[in-house]
């Protein structure tokens, strides 16, 4: 059975999600639809891209992934299909799909153009239902991507991970996600820090304009309740947390802020 995943900023209780699923099921009944998340911050393309990029590695080969964080819906922004060796991604051409594709390996991008594989009536404000959902369903049904659109080279890129700076004295990146617990998740790969520091060592870190000294621990429970810490998140990126507390609120940190880890 084919798997189609959905990631949106519609919210968990939105009927828009059900409408997308209904469109898919009308085209292909024998399919497993998996919700990655519908709680992406509205219009937060980078946040959605991070969630996709850290989730897709766990899905079986042959999965099809639909991402809809689409502030440019109804404009001249294109719809695209991204083909990797083992996965296919469908969504807007705004960078949302590209970090995930890069983590999956080599990829090709196709512009969605054949209206035969869209709904007959296309809303100016809901391409998730009228374009991306049916396209994903037809691909799951076996329609070749080449029949749905043509290969392009000039897609919108989003360098979510490649912008990180690694040097002998520092690791510099950004806060890309704050989860429901208030954990501050960066785009800095943890392996780079572990090459320089050991667990239980103190690490100097600058978040935005604020400087901190935090202990590097294996997990939250190795710190006292209420103690700020630095750890390795479950997806392999540097995470700043407070044991049983909300680090983002306590430290006044927001998405997009610069994060520098000082190694000397």
PDB file of C-alpha atoms in Angstrom:
ATOM      1  CA  UNK A   1       0.000   0.000   0.000  1.00  0.00           C
ATOM      2  CA  UNK A   2       1.334   3.411  -0.984  1.00  0.00           C
ATOM      3  CA  UNK A   3       1.999   6.025   1.703  1.00  0.00           C
ATOM      4  CA  UNK A   4       1.125   9.699   1.254  1.00  0.00           C
ATOM      5  CA  UNK A   5       2.187  12.046   4.044  1.00  0.00           C
ATOM      6  CA  UNK A   6       0.794  15.494   4.761  1.00  0.00           C
ATOM      7  CA  UNK A   7       2.451  18.495   6.386  1.00  0.00           C
ATOM      8  CA  UNK A   8       0.607  21.825   6.588  1.00  0.00           C
ATOM      9  CA  UNK A   9       0.115  24.964   8.653  1.00  0.00           C
ATOM     10  CA  UNK A  10      -3.675  24.485   8.681  1.00  0.00           C
ATOM     11  CA  UNK A  11      -3.900  23.428  12.383  1.00  0.00           C
ATOM     12  CA  UNK A  12      -4.938  20.018  13.672  1.00  0.00           C
ATOM     13  CA  UNK A  13      -8.640  20.843  13.845  1.00  0.00           C
ATOM     14  CA  UNK A  14      -8.947  22.344  10.370  1.00  0.00           C
ATOM     15  CA  UNK A  15     -11.429  20.865   7.899  1.00  0.00           C
ATOM     16  CA  UNK A  16      -8.923  21.738   5.160  1.00  0.00           C
ATOM     17  CA  UNK A  17      -6.914  18.654   6.128  1.00  0.00           C
ATOM     18  CA  UNK A  18      -9.956  16.415   5.710  1.00  0.00           C
ATOM     19  CA  UNK A  19     -10.675  17.972   2.321  1.00  0.00           C
ATOM     20  CA  UNK A  20      -7.181  17.116   1.099  1.00  0.00           C
ATOM     21  CA  UNK A  21      -7.574  13.546   2.319  1.00  0.00           C
ATOM     22  CA  UNK A  22     -10.985  13.273   0.650  1.00  0.00           C
ATOM     23  CA  UNK A  23      -9.515  14.326  -2.698  1.00  0.00           C
ATOM     24  CA  UNK A  24      -6.741  11.745  -2.384  1.00  0.00           C
ATOM     25  CA  UNK A  25      -9.167   8.951  -1.472  1.00  0.00           C
ATOM     26  CA  UNK A  26     -11.457   9.725  -4.399  1.00  0.00           C
ATOM     27  CA  UNK A  27      -8.525   9.124  -6.746  1.00  0.00           C
ATOM     28  CA  UNK A  28      -6.878   6.187  -4.976  1.00  0.00           C
ATOM     29  CA  UNK A  29      -8.669   4.294  -2.206  1.00  0.00           C
ATOM     30  CA  UNK A  30      -5.911   1.858  -1.321  1.00  0.00           C
ATOM     31  CA  UNK A  31      -3.523   4.336   0.279  1.00  0.00           C
ATOM     32  CA  UNK A  32      -2.208   5.046   3.758  1.00  0.00           C
ATOM     33  CA  UNK A  33      -2.368   8.781   4.551  1.00  0.00           C
ATOM     34  CA  UNK A  34      -0.014   9.797   7.359  1.00  0.00           C
ATOM     35  CA  UNK A  35      -0.105  13.190   9.083  1.00  0.00           C
ATOM     36  CA  UNK A  36       3.392  14.507   9.782  1.00  0.00           C
ATOM     37  CA  UNK A  37       2.118  17.756  11.298  1.00  0.00           C
ATOM     38  CA  UNK A  38      -0.577  20.349  10.762  1.00  0.00           C
ATOM     39  CA  UNK A  39       0.761  22.619  13.503  1.00  0.00           C
ATOM     40  CA  UNK A  40       3.463  24.447  11.581  1.00  0.00           C
ATOM     41  CA  UNK A  41       3.376  28.127  12.516  1.00  0.00           C
ATOM     42  CA  UNK A  42       1.251  29.849   9.840  1.00  0.00           C
ATOM     43  CA  UNK A  43       3.318  30.927   6.819  1.00  0.00           C
ATOM     44  CA  UNK A  44       6.542  29.681   8.453  1.00  0.00           C
ATOM     45  CA  UNK A  45       8.122  28.035   5.409  1.00  0.00           C
ATOM     46  CA  UNK A  46      11.482  27.476   7.092  1.00  0.00           C
ATOM     47  CA  UNK A  47       9.895  25.761  10.091  1.00  0.00           C
ATOM     48  CA  UNK A  48       7.905  23.477   7.805  1.00  0.00           C
ATOM     49  CA  UNK A  49      11.036  22.713   5.804  1.00  0.00           C
ATOM     50  CA  UNK A  50      12.894  21.706   8.963  1.00  0.00           C
ATOM     51  CA  UNK A  51      10.097  19.379  10.084  1.00  0.00           C
ATOM     52  CA  UNK A  52       9.958  17.754   6.647  1.00  0.00           C
ATOM     53  CA  UNK A  53      13.723  17.401   6.444  1.00  0.00           C
ATOM     54  CA  UNK A  54      13.951  15.687   9.827  1.00  0.00           C
ATOM     55  CA  UNK A  55      10.912  13.430   9.333  1.00  0.00           C
ATOM     56  CA  UNK A  56      11.211  11.984   5.841  1.00  0.00           C
ATOM     57  CA  UNK A  57      14.238   9.814   6.593  1.00  0.00           C
ATOM     58  CA  UNK A  58      12.030   7.533   8.700  1.00  0.00           C
ATOM     59  CA  UNK A  59       9.439   6.747   6.030  1.00  0.00           C
ATOM     60  CA  UNK A  60       9.589   3.668   3.788  1.00  0.00           C
ATOM     61  CA  UNK A  61      10.962   3.892   0.271  1.00  0.00           C
ATOM     62  CA  UNK A  62       8.330   4.892  -2.254  1.00  0.00           C
ATOM     63  CA  UNK A  63       6.531   7.304   0.078  1.00  0.00           C
ATOM     64  CA  UNK A  64       5.003  10.472  -1.375  1.00  0.00           C
ATOM     65  CA  UNK A  65       5.089  13.629   0.730  1.00  0.00           C
ATOM     66  CA  UNK A  66       2.798  16.643   0.359  1.00  0.00           C
ATOM     67  CA  UNK A  67       3.896  19.888   1.998  1.00  0.00           C
ATOM     68  CA  UNK A  68       1.606  22.920   2.153  1.00  0.00           C
ATOM     69  CA  UNK A  69       3.023  25.990   3.871  1.00  0.00           C
ATOM     70  CA  UNK A  70       2.128  28.335   1.091  1.00  0.00           C
ATOM     71  CA  UNK A  71       1.895  32.082   1.753  1.00  0.00           C
ATOM     72  CA  UNK A  72       2.220  32.695  -2.003  1.00  0.00           C
ATOM     73  CA  UNK A  73      -0.815  30.613  -2.982  1.00  0.00           C
ATOM     74  CA  UNK A  74      -2.743  32.079  -5.906  1.00  0.00           C
ATOM     75  CA  UNK A  75       0.189  34.146  -7.168  1.00  0.00           C
ATOM     76  CA  UNK A  76       2.599  33.211  -9.939  1.00  0.00           C
ATOM     77  CA  UNK A  77       4.555  30.896  -7.647  1.00  0.00           C
ATOM     78  CA  UNK A  78       4.737  27.435  -9.202  1.00  0.00           C
ATOM     79  CA  UNK A  79       3.723  24.054  -7.916  1.00  0.00           C
ATOM     80  CA  UNK A  80       6.478  21.447  -8.067  1.00  0.00           C
ATOM     81  CA  UNK A  81       7.259  17.764  -7.756  1.00  0.00           C
ATOM     82  CA  UNK A  82      10.654  16.831  -6.322  1.00  0.00           C
ATOM     83  CA  UNK A  83      11.878  13.374  -7.247  1.00  0.00           C
ATOM     84  CA  UNK A  84      14.605  11.720  -5.167  1.00  0.00           C
ATOM     85  CA  UNK A  85      15.911   8.173  -5.461  1.00  0.00           C
ATOM     86  CA  UNK A  86      13.328   6.687  -3.090  1.00  0.00           C
ATOM     87  CA  UNK A  87      10.840   9.467  -2.254  1.00  0.00           C
ATOM     88  CA  UNK A  88       8.673  12.031  -4.028  1.00  0.00           C
ATOM     89  CA  UNK A  89       7.681  15.439  -2.644  1.00  0.00           C
ATOM     90  CA  UNK A  90       4.828  17.645  -3.848  1.00  0.00           C
ATOM     91  CA  UNK A  91       4.154  21.258  -2.903  1.00  0.00           C
ATOM     92  CA  UNK A  92       4.801  24.934  -3.645  1.00  0.00           C
ATOM     93  CA  UNK A  93       7.994  26.231  -5.200  1.00  0.00           C
ATOM     94  CA  UNK A  94       9.000  28.330  -2.192  1.00  0.00           C
ATOM     95  CA  UNK A  95      11.875  26.310  -0.739  1.00  0.00           C
ATOM     96  CA  UNK A  96       9.687  24.181   1.539  1.00  0.00           C
ATOM     97  CA  UNK A  97      10.619  20.853  -0.065  1.00  0.00           C
ATOM     98  CA  UNK A  98      14.269  21.414  -0.942  1.00  0.00           C
ATOM     99  CA  UNK A  99      16.075  20.857   2.414  1.00  0.00           C
ATOM    100  CA  UNK A 100      14.336  17.485   2.765  1.00  0.00           C
ATOM    101  CA  UNK A 101      15.245  16.552  -0.798  1.00  0.00           C
ATOM    102  CA  UNK A 102      18.886  17.420  -0.141  1.00  0.00           C
ATOM    103  CA  UNK A 103      18.992  15.190   2.929  1.00  0.00           C
ATOM    104  CA  UNK A 104      17.561  12.342   0.841  1.00  0.00           C
ATOM    105  CA  UNK A 105      20.310  12.654  -1.795  1.00  0.00           C
ATOM    106  CA  UNK A 106      20.281  13.677  -5.441  1.00  0.00           C
ATOM    107  CA  UNK A 107      16.993  15.057  -6.737  1.00  0.00           C
ATOM    108  CA  UNK A 108      15.161  16.435  -9.769  1.00  0.00           C
ATOM    109  CA  UNK A 109      12.480  19.133  -9.794  1.00  0.00           C
ATOM    110  CA  UNK A 110       9.434  19.214 -12.083  1.00  0.00           C
ATOM    111  CA  UNK A 111       6.944  22.031 -12.525  1.00  0.00           C
ATOM    112  CA  UNK A 112       3.309  20.892 -12.190  1.00  0.00           C
ATOM    113  CA  UNK A 113       1.576  21.958 -15.402  1.00  0.00           C
ATOM    114  CA  UNK A 114      -0.826  19.273 -16.689  1.00  0.00           C
ATOM    115  CA  UNK A 115      -4.314  20.281 -15.519  1.00  0.00           C
ATOM    116  CA  UNK A 116      -5.560  16.769 -16.201  1.00  0.00           C
ATOM    117  CA  UNK A 117      -4.102  15.784 -12.826  1.00  0.00           C
ATOM    118  CA  UNK A 118      -5.635  18.664 -10.859  1.00  0.00           C
ATOM    119  CA  UNK A 119      -9.224  19.242  -9.788  1.00  0.00           C
ATOM    120  CA  UNK A 120     -11.386  20.774 -12.514  1.00  0.00           C
ATOM    121  CA  UNK A 121     -12.160  23.811 -10.375  1.00  0.00           C
ATOM    122  CA  UNK A 122      -9.029  25.306  -8.816  1.00  0.00           C
ATOM    123  CA  UNK A 123      -9.386  27.761  -5.951  1.00  0.00           C
ATOM    124  CA  UNK A 124      -7.024  30.732  -5.825  1.00  0.00           C
ATOM    125  CA  UNK A 125      -6.484  30.099  -2.113  1.00  0.00           C
ATOM    126  CA  UNK A 126      -6.328  26.301  -1.688  1.00  0.00           C
ATOM    127  CA  UNK A 127      -3.839  24.612  -4.000  1.00  0.00           C
ATOM    128  CA  UNK A 128      -3.200  22.014  -1.300  1.00  0.00           C
ATOM    129  CA  UNK A 129      -6.597  20.498  -2.043  1.00  0.00           C
ATOM    130  CA  UNK A 130      -6.981  21.367  -5.720  1.00  0.00           C
ATOM    131  CA  UNK A 131      -3.455  20.788  -7.047  1.00  0.00           C
ATOM    132  CA  UNK A 132      -1.039  19.097  -4.653  1.00  0.00           C
ATOM    133  CA  UNK A 133      -3.365  16.450  -3.182  1.00  0.00           C
ATOM    134  CA  UNK A 134      -4.608  15.157  -6.565  1.00  0.00           C
ATOM    135  CA  UNK A 135      -1.108  15.216  -8.047  1.00  0.00           C
ATOM    136  CA  UNK A 136       0.196  13.110  -5.146  1.00  0.00           C
ATOM    137  CA  UNK A 137      -2.724  10.698  -5.530  1.00  0.00           C
ATOM    138  CA  UNK A 138      -2.132  10.238  -9.250  1.00  0.00           C
ATOM    139  CA  UNK A 139       1.565   9.608  -8.657  1.00  0.00           C
ATOM    140  CA  UNK A 140       0.622   7.005  -6.033  1.00  0.00           C
ATOM    141  CA  UNK A 141      -1.686   5.474  -8.629  1.00  0.00           C
ATOM    142  CA  UNK A 142       1.216   5.076 -11.025  1.00  0.00           C
ATOM    143  CA  UNK A 143       1.092   8.138 -13.293  1.00  0.00           C
ATOM    144  CA  UNK A 144       4.660   9.027 -14.387  1.00  0.00           C
ATOM    145  CA  UNK A 145       5.887  12.384 -13.129  1.00  0.00           C
ATOM    146  CA  UNK A 146       6.875  13.318 -16.677  1.00  0.00           C
ATOM    147  CA  UNK A 147       3.183  13.299 -17.652  1.00  0.00           C
ATOM    148  CA  UNK A 148       2.338  15.794 -14.909  1.00  0.00           C
ATOM    149  CA  UNK A 149       5.034  18.348 -15.600  1.00  0.00           C
ATOM    150  CA  UNK A 150       8.403  19.191 -17.100  1.00  0.00           C
ATOM    151  CA  UNK A 151      11.792  19.151 -15.444  1.00  0.00           C
ATOM    152  CA  UNK A 152      13.119  22.563 -14.346  1.00  0.00           C
ATOM    153  CA  UNK A 153      16.418  23.864 -12.991  1.00  0.00           C
ATOM    154  CA  UNK A 154      15.458  27.301 -11.618  1.00  0.00           C
ATOM    155  CA  UNK A 155      13.517  26.302  -8.508  1.00  0.00           C
ATOM    156  CA  UNK A 156      13.403  28.349  -5.289  1.00  0.00           C
ATOM    157  CA  UNK A 157      16.127  27.163  -2.931  1.00  0.00           C
ATOM    158  CA  UNK A 158      16.320  27.226   0.867  1.00  0.00           C
ATOM    159  CA  UNK A 159      19.771  26.657   2.345  1.00  0.00           C
ATOM    160  CA  UNK A 160      18.584  25.595   5.752  1.00  0.00           C
ATOM    161  CA  UNK A 161      21.667  23.571   6.693  1.00  0.00           C
ATOM    162  CA  UNK A 162      24.447  24.658   4.320  1.00  0.00           C
ATOM    163  CA  UNK A 163      24.616  28.171   5.837  1.00  0.00           C
ATOM    164  CA  UNK A 164      26.116  26.837   9.084  1.00  0.00           C
ATOM    165  CA  UNK A 165      29.719  27.942   9.739  1.00  0.00           C
ATOM    166  CA  UNK A 166      32.187  25.438  11.190  1.00  0.00           C
ATOM    167  CA  UNK A 167      35.653  26.583  12.298  1.00  0.00           C
ATOM    168  CA  UNK A 168      38.245  25.637  14.889  1.00  0.00           C
ATOM    169  CA  UNK A 169      36.940  28.304  17.267  1.00  0.00           C
ATOM    170  CA  UNK A 170      33.179  28.354  16.758  1.00  0.00           C
ATOM    171  CA  UNK A 171      30.048  26.812  15.297  1.00  0.00           C
ATOM    172  CA  UNK A 172      27.552  29.347  13.983  1.00  0.00           C
ATOM    173  CA  UNK A 173      23.994  28.745  12.838  1.00  0.00           C
ATOM    174  CA  UNK A 174      20.443  29.790  13.643  1.00  0.00           C
ATOM    175  CA  UNK A 175      17.431  28.803  15.694  1.00  0.00           C
ATOM    176  CA  UNK A 176      15.188  27.079  13.149  1.00  0.00           C
ATOM    177  CA  UNK A 177      12.518  25.506  15.345  1.00  0.00           C
ATOM    178  CA  UNK A 178      11.037  25.802  18.818  1.00  0.00           C
ATOM    179  CA  UNK A 179       9.008  22.771  19.780  1.00  0.00           C
ATOM    180  CA  UNK A 180       5.942  22.471  22.000  1.00  0.00           C
ATOM    181  CA  UNK A 181       8.134  22.090  25.103  1.00  0.00           C
ATOM    182  CA  UNK A 182      10.029  25.300  24.394  1.00  0.00           C
ATOM    183  CA  UNK A 183      13.201  23.480  23.360  1.00  0.00           C
ATOM    184  CA  UNK A 184      15.381  25.694  21.149  1.00  0.00           C
ATOM    185  CA  UNK A 185      16.485  23.680  18.122  1.00  0.00           C
ATOM    186  CA  UNK A 186      19.282  24.927  15.882  1.00  0.00           C
ATOM    187  CA  UNK A 187      20.509  23.929  12.430  1.00  0.00           C
ATOM    188  CA  UNK A 188      23.954  23.039  13.819  1.00  0.00           C
ATOM    189  CA  UNK A 189      24.830  19.362  13.493  1.00  0.00           C
ATOM    190  CA  UNK A 190      25.618  17.885  16.891  1.00  0.00           C
ATOM    191  CA  UNK A 191      28.512  15.790  15.589  1.00  0.00           C
ATOM    192  CA  UNK A 192      30.533  18.973  15.070  1.00  0.00           C
ATOM    193  CA  UNK A 193      30.240  19.843  18.758  1.00  0.00           C
ATOM    194  CA  UNK A 194      30.948  16.317  19.977  1.00  0.00           C
ATOM    195  CA  UNK A 195      34.246  16.405  18.084  1.00  0.00           C
ATOM    196  CA  UNK A 196      35.341  19.254  20.377  1.00  0.00           C
ATOM    197  CA  UNK A 197      33.462  18.817  23.653  1.00  0.00           C
ATOM    198  CA  UNK A 198      32.612  15.942  25.979  1.00  0.00           C
ATOM    199  CA  UNK A 199      29.426  15.367  27.920  1.00  0.00           C
ATOM    200  CA  UNK A 200      29.297  17.210  31.250  1.00  0.00           C
ATOM    201  CA  UNK A 201      31.640  19.932  29.975  1.00  0.00           C
ATOM    202  CA  UNK A 202      30.621  23.583  30.092  1.00  0.00           C
ATOM    203  CA  UNK A 203      29.881  25.170  26.719  1.00  0.00           C
ATOM    204  CA  UNK A 204      29.867  28.895  25.996  1.00  0.00           C
ATOM    205  CA  UNK A 205      27.034  29.888  23.692  1.00  0.00           C
ATOM    206  CA  UNK A 206      25.640  33.133  22.299  1.00  0.00           C
ATOM    207  CA  UNK A 207      21.932  33.221  21.455  1.00  0.00           C
ATOM    208  CA  UNK A 208      21.045  36.440  19.698  1.00  0.00           C
ATOM    209  CA  UNK A 209      22.856  39.022  21.828  1.00  0.00           C
ATOM    210  CA  UNK A 210      22.737  37.005  25.050  1.00  0.00           C
ATOM    211  CA  UNK A 211      25.656  34.926  26.294  1.00  0.00           C
ATOM    212  CA  UNK A 212      25.252  31.734  28.316  1.00  0.00           C
ATOM    213  CA  UNK A 213      27.377  29.014  29.862  1.00  0.00           C
ATOM    214  CA  UNK A 214      25.561  25.688  29.647  1.00  0.00           C
ATOM    215  CA  UNK A 215      26.459  22.146  30.526  1.00  0.00           C
ATOM    216  CA  UNK A 216      26.502  19.636  27.653  1.00  0.00           C
ATOM    217  CA  UNK A 217      24.431  16.624  28.723  1.00  0.00           C
ATOM    218  CA  UNK A 218      23.193  13.431  27.055  1.00  0.00           C
ATOM    219  CA  UNK A 219      19.558  14.166  27.837  1.00  0.00           C
ATOM    220  CA  UNK A 220      17.345  16.425  29.928  1.00  0.00           C
ATOM    221  CA  UNK A 221      17.378  14.189  33.004  1.00  0.00           C
ATOM    222  CA  UNK A 222      21.117  14.676  33.496  1.00  0.00           C
ATOM    223  CA  UNK A 223      20.403  18.281  34.524  1.00  0.00           C
ATOM    224  CA  UNK A 224      18.640  19.475  37.657  1.00  0.00           C
ATOM    225  CA  UNK A 225      15.012  20.533  37.383  1.00  0.00           C
ATOM    226  CA  UNK A 226      14.959  24.081  36.030  1.00  0.00           C
ATOM    227  CA  UNK A 227      18.595  23.961  34.903  1.00  0.00           C
ATOM    228  CA  UNK A 228      19.403  25.294  31.401  1.00  0.00           C
ATOM    229  CA  UNK A 229      21.386  22.829  29.303  1.00  0.00           C
ATOM    230  CA  UNK A 230      22.718  22.048  25.864  1.00  0.00           C
ATOM    231  CA  UNK A 231      22.066  18.615  24.400  1.00  0.00           C
ATOM    232  CA  UNK A 232      21.839  16.566  21.232  1.00  0.00           C
ATOM    233  CA  UNK A 233      18.299  16.614  19.896  1.00  0.00           C
ATOM    234  CA  UNK A 234      16.670  13.445  18.623  1.00  0.00           C
ATOM    235  CA  UNK A 235      17.239  14.529  15.013  1.00  0.00           C
ATOM    236  CA  UNK A 236      20.955  15.128  15.485  1.00  0.00           C
ATOM    237  CA  UNK A 237      21.009  18.910  15.909  1.00  0.00           C
ATOM    238  CA  UNK A 238      22.171  21.092  18.795  1.00  0.00           C
ATOM    239  CA  UNK A 239      19.338  21.876  21.189  1.00  0.00           C
ATOM    240  CA  UNK A 240      19.178  24.315  24.099  1.00  0.00           C
ATOM    241  CA  UNK A 241      16.688  23.315  26.766  1.00  0.00           C
ATOM    242  CA  UNK A 242      15.667  23.629  30.394  1.00  0.00           C
ATOM    243  CA  UNK A 243      14.935  20.437  32.275  1.00  0.00           C
ATOM    244  CA  UNK A 244      11.154  20.473  32.833  1.00  0.00           C
ATOM    245  CA  UNK A 245      10.989  24.094  31.717  1.00  0.00           C
ATOM    246  CA  UNK A 246      10.430  26.253  28.645  1.00  0.00           C
ATOM    247  CA  UNK A 247      13.827  27.428  27.431  1.00  0.00           C
ATOM    248  CA  UNK A 248      12.513  29.685  24.663  1.00  0.00           C
ATOM    249  CA  UNK A 249      10.329  31.690  27.063  1.00  0.00           C
ATOM    250  CA  UNK A 250      12.822  31.730  29.912  1.00  0.00           C
ATOM    251  CA  UNK A 251      15.727  32.820  27.703  1.00  0.00           C
ATOM    252  CA  UNK A 252      13.689  35.108  25.459  1.00  0.00           C
ATOM    253  CA  UNK A 253      14.698  33.330  22.257  1.00  0.00           C
ATOM    254  CA  UNK A 254      12.788  33.401  18.970  1.00  0.00           C
ATOM    255  CA  UNK A 255      13.110  31.523  15.684  1.00  0.00           C
ATOM    256  CA  UNK A 256      15.656  32.980  13.309  1.00  0.00           C
ATOM    257  CA  UNK A 257      18.032  34.240  15.989  1.00  0.00           C
ATOM    258  CA  UNK A 258      21.719  33.591  15.493  1.00  0.00           C
ATOM    259  CA  UNK A 259      23.345  30.878  17.590  1.00  0.00           C
ATOM    260  CA  UNK A 260      27.109  30.699  18.102  1.00  0.00           C
ATOM    261  CA  UNK A 261      28.858  27.966  20.049  1.00  0.00           C
ATOM    262  CA  UNK A 262      32.348  28.993  21.200  1.00  0.00           C
ATOM    263  CA  UNK A 263      34.816  26.108  21.169  1.00  0.00           C
ATOM    264  CA  UNK A 264      37.785  27.767  22.901  1.00  0.00           C
TER     265      UNK A 264
END
